[in-house]
Amino acid sequence: MTLTTTLPQPCGEMEDCPALEDRILALRDNGMTFKAVGETLGLTPSRARNLYLRACSRRAGKKPAWTDGLNQRLANCLRWLEFNSREEVAQALQSGHLRRLAACERSLNAAALVELEQWLTSERCTERDKAS
């Protein structure tokens, strides 16, 4: 697999550069090590790791309303996997996509899948969805 790497646009202050953080996330998502990411972007491996961790915490951010009823860890995991609604999660669970993701995503284990199934079928979620 060949990755085309383009450096992010200059941000002025490297400490606060979302474009650089996004690029690091993309490179890591493609399986690159922190050493390789650092070499590609002209950073030390530890700097690449620090920016990656900061980007992950920013991405996790505040728990969105559609995840009410889930624990913070599972809500963050769903956001990390780029789910944007309860309906998307339900479709992914029905199609088996979440089970395939669970095979490679540590934080999406069997207990988390059970919790998601219970959350999707819970009375409270169903009533809240009908009300909105």
PDB file of C-alpha atoms in Angstrom, residues 28-126:
ATOM      1  CA  ARG A  28      -2.113   6.225  12.239  1.00  0.00           C
ATOM      2  CA  ASP A  29      -5.477   4.970  10.916  1.00  0.00           C
ATOM      3  CA  ASN A  30      -3.541   3.649   7.915  1.00  0.00           C
ATOM      4  CA  GLY A  31      -1.321   1.632  10.242  1.00  0.00           C
ATOM      5  CA  MET A  32       1.782   3.772  10.434  1.00  0.00           C
ATOM      6  CA  THR A  33       3.905   3.705  13.583  1.00  0.00           C
ATOM      7  CA  PHE A  34       4.673   6.882  15.502  1.00  0.00           C
ATOM      8  CA  LYS A  35       8.242   6.638  14.226  1.00  0.00           C
ATOM      9  CA  ALA A  36       7.030   6.497  10.605  1.00  0.00           C
ATOM     10  CA  VAL A  37       4.526   9.314  11.199  1.00  0.00           C
ATOM     11  CA  GLY A  38       7.281  11.430  12.730  1.00  0.00           C
ATOM     12  CA  GLU A  39       9.634  10.785   9.821  1.00  0.00           C
ATOM     13  CA  THR A  40       6.904  11.619   7.301  1.00  0.00           C
ATOM     14  CA  LEU A  41       5.928  14.875   8.992  1.00  0.00           C
ATOM     15  CA  GLY A  42       9.308  15.944  10.310  1.00  0.00           C
ATOM     16  CA  LEU A  43       8.503  15.265  13.979  1.00  0.00           C
ATOM     17  CA  THR A  44      10.042  13.103  16.641  1.00  0.00           C
ATOM     18  CA  PRO A  45       8.121   9.898  17.405  1.00  0.00           C
ATOM     19  CA  SER A  46       7.250  11.188  20.880  1.00  0.00           C
ATOM     20  CA  ARG A  47       5.936  14.483  19.439  1.00  0.00           C
ATOM     21  CA  ALA A  48       3.821  12.560  16.922  1.00  0.00           C
ATOM     22  CA  ARG A  49       2.445  10.428  19.771  1.00  0.00           C
ATOM     23  CA  ASN A  50       1.653  13.462  21.928  1.00  0.00           C
ATOM     24  CA  LEU A  51      -0.193  15.193  19.082  1.00  0.00           C
ATOM     25  CA  TYR A  52      -2.043  11.957  18.313  1.00  0.00           C
ATOM     26  CA  LEU A  53      -3.192  11.578  21.919  1.00  0.00           C
ATOM     27  CA  ARG A  54      -4.302  15.210  22.040  1.00  0.00           C
ATOM     28  CA  ALA A  55      -6.236  14.770  18.779  1.00  0.00           C
ATOM     29  CA  CYS A  56      -7.901  11.651  20.186  1.00  0.00           C
ATOM     30  CA  SER A  57      -9.002  13.470  23.330  1.00  0.00           C
ATOM     31  CA  ARG A  58     -10.308  16.404  21.277  1.00  0.00           C
ATOM     32  CA  ARG A  59     -12.167  13.996  19.011  1.00  0.00           C
ATOM     33  CA  ALA A  60     -13.724  12.290  22.031  1.00  0.00           C
ATOM     34  CA  GLY A  61     -14.914  15.652  23.343  1.00  0.00           C
ATOM     35  CA  LYS A  62     -18.284  15.998  24.944  1.00  0.00           C
ATOM     36  CA  LYS A  63     -20.737  13.138  24.847  1.00  0.00           C
ATOM     37  CA  PRO A  64     -23.507  13.957  22.309  1.00  0.00           C
ATOM     38  CA  ALA A  65     -27.181  13.782  23.343  1.00  0.00           C
ATOM     39  CA  TRP A  66     -27.963  10.835  21.055  1.00  0.00           C
ATOM     40  CA  THR A  67     -25.694   8.664  23.230  1.00  0.00           C
ATOM     41  CA  ASP A  68     -27.678   9.295  26.435  1.00  0.00           C
ATOM     42  CA  GLY A  69     -27.955   6.057  28.376  1.00  0.00           C
ATOM     43  CA  LEU A  70     -24.511   4.786  27.333  1.00  0.00           C
ATOM     44  CA  ASN A  71     -21.400   4.991  29.449  1.00  0.00           C
ATOM     45  CA  GLN A  72     -18.820   7.601  28.420  1.00  0.00           C
ATOM     46  CA  ARG A  73     -16.299   5.035  27.175  1.00  0.00           C
ATOM     47  CA  LEU A  74     -18.762   3.376  24.811  1.00  0.00           C
ATOM     48  CA  ALA A  75     -20.143   6.735  23.626  1.00  0.00           C
ATOM     49  CA  ASN A  76     -16.597   7.876  22.837  1.00  0.00           C
ATOM     50  CA  CYS A  77     -15.899   4.618  21.015  1.00  0.00           C
ATOM     51  CA  LEU A  78     -18.975   5.127  18.795  1.00  0.00           C
ATOM     52  CA  ARG A  79     -17.900   8.695  18.025  1.00  0.00           C
ATOM     53  CA  TRP A  80     -14.373   7.481  17.288  1.00  0.00           C
ATOM     54  CA  LEU A  81     -15.885   4.991  14.833  1.00  0.00           C
ATOM     55  CA  GLU A  82     -17.729   7.983  13.302  1.00  0.00           C
ATOM     56  CA  PHE A  83     -21.299   7.055  14.173  1.00  0.00           C
ATOM     57  CA  ASN A  84     -23.540  10.124  14.302  1.00  0.00           C
ATOM     58  CA  SER A  85     -26.905   8.787  15.434  1.00  0.00           C
ATOM     59  CA  ARG A  86     -28.636   5.993  17.281  1.00  0.00           C
ATOM     60  CA  GLU A  87     -30.165   4.862  13.972  1.00  0.00           C
ATOM     61  CA  GLU A  88     -26.710   4.426  12.406  1.00  0.00           C
ATOM     62  CA  VAL A  89     -25.659   2.266  15.350  1.00  0.00           C
ATOM     63  CA  ALA A  90     -28.825   0.163  15.070  1.00  0.00           C
ATOM     64  CA  GLN A  91     -28.279  -0.402  11.341  1.00  0.00           C
ATOM     65  CA  ALA A  92     -24.628  -1.323  11.886  1.00  0.00           C
ATOM     66  CA  LEU A  93     -25.585  -3.783  14.606  1.00  0.00           C
ATOM     67  CA  GLN A  94     -28.320  -5.377  12.468  1.00  0.00           C
ATOM     68  CA  SER A  95     -26.062  -5.698   9.424  1.00  0.00           C
ATOM     69  CA  GLY A  96     -23.241  -7.269  11.464  1.00  0.00           C
ATOM     70  CA  HIS A  97     -20.909  -4.337  10.821  1.00  0.00           C
ATOM     71  CA  LEU A  98     -20.444  -3.661  14.557  1.00  0.00           C
ATOM     72  CA  ARG A  99     -19.517  -7.296  15.170  1.00  0.00           C
ATOM     73  CA  ARG A 100     -16.868  -7.067  12.435  1.00  0.00           C
ATOM     74  CA  LEU A 101     -15.569  -3.838  13.985  1.00  0.00           C
ATOM     75  CA  ALA A 102     -15.447  -5.550  17.376  1.00  0.00           C
ATOM     76  CA  ALA A 103     -12.948  -8.037  15.958  1.00  0.00           C
ATOM     77  CA  CYS A 104     -10.358  -5.262  15.540  1.00  0.00           C
ATOM     78  CA  GLU A 105     -11.485  -2.562  18.008  1.00  0.00           C
ATOM     79  CA  ARG A 106     -10.425  -3.413  21.591  1.00  0.00           C
ATOM     80  CA  SER A 107     -12.878  -1.085  23.281  1.00  0.00           C
ATOM     81  CA  LEU A 108     -15.802  -2.634  21.383  1.00  0.00           C
ATOM     82  CA  ASN A 109     -15.835  -6.029  23.099  1.00  0.00           C
ATOM     83  CA  ALA A 110     -18.627  -8.568  23.648  1.00  0.00           C
ATOM     84  CA  ALA A 111     -19.844  -6.783  26.799  1.00  0.00           C
ATOM     85  CA  ALA A 112     -20.031  -3.486  24.875  1.00  0.00           C
ATOM     86  CA  LEU A 113     -22.093  -5.147  22.130  1.00  0.00           C
ATOM     87  CA  VAL A 114     -24.507  -6.490  24.737  1.00  0.00           C
ATOM     88  CA  GLU A 115     -24.755  -3.019  26.277  1.00  0.00           C
ATOM     89  CA  LEU A 116     -25.466  -1.530  22.834  1.00  0.00           C
ATOM     90  CA  GLU A 117     -28.216  -4.088  22.165  1.00  0.00           C
ATOM     91  CA  GLN A 118     -29.816  -3.296  25.527  1.00  0.00           C
ATOM     92  CA  TRP A 119     -29.480   0.446  24.914  1.00  0.00           C
ATOM     93  CA  LEU A 120     -31.097   0.186  21.486  1.00  0.00           C
ATOM     94  CA  THR A 121     -34.034  -1.787  22.816  1.00  0.00           C
ATOM     95  CA  SER A 122     -34.467   0.103  26.074  1.00  0.00           C
ATOM     96  CA  GLU A 123     -37.851   1.644  26.790  1.00  0.00           C
ATOM     97  CA  ARG A 124     -36.326   5.019  27.653  1.00  0.00           C
ATOM     98  CA  CYS A 125     -34.534   5.379  24.302  1.00  0.00           C
ATOM     99  CA  THR A 126     -37.596   4.331  22.343  1.00  0.00           C
TER     100      THR A 126
END
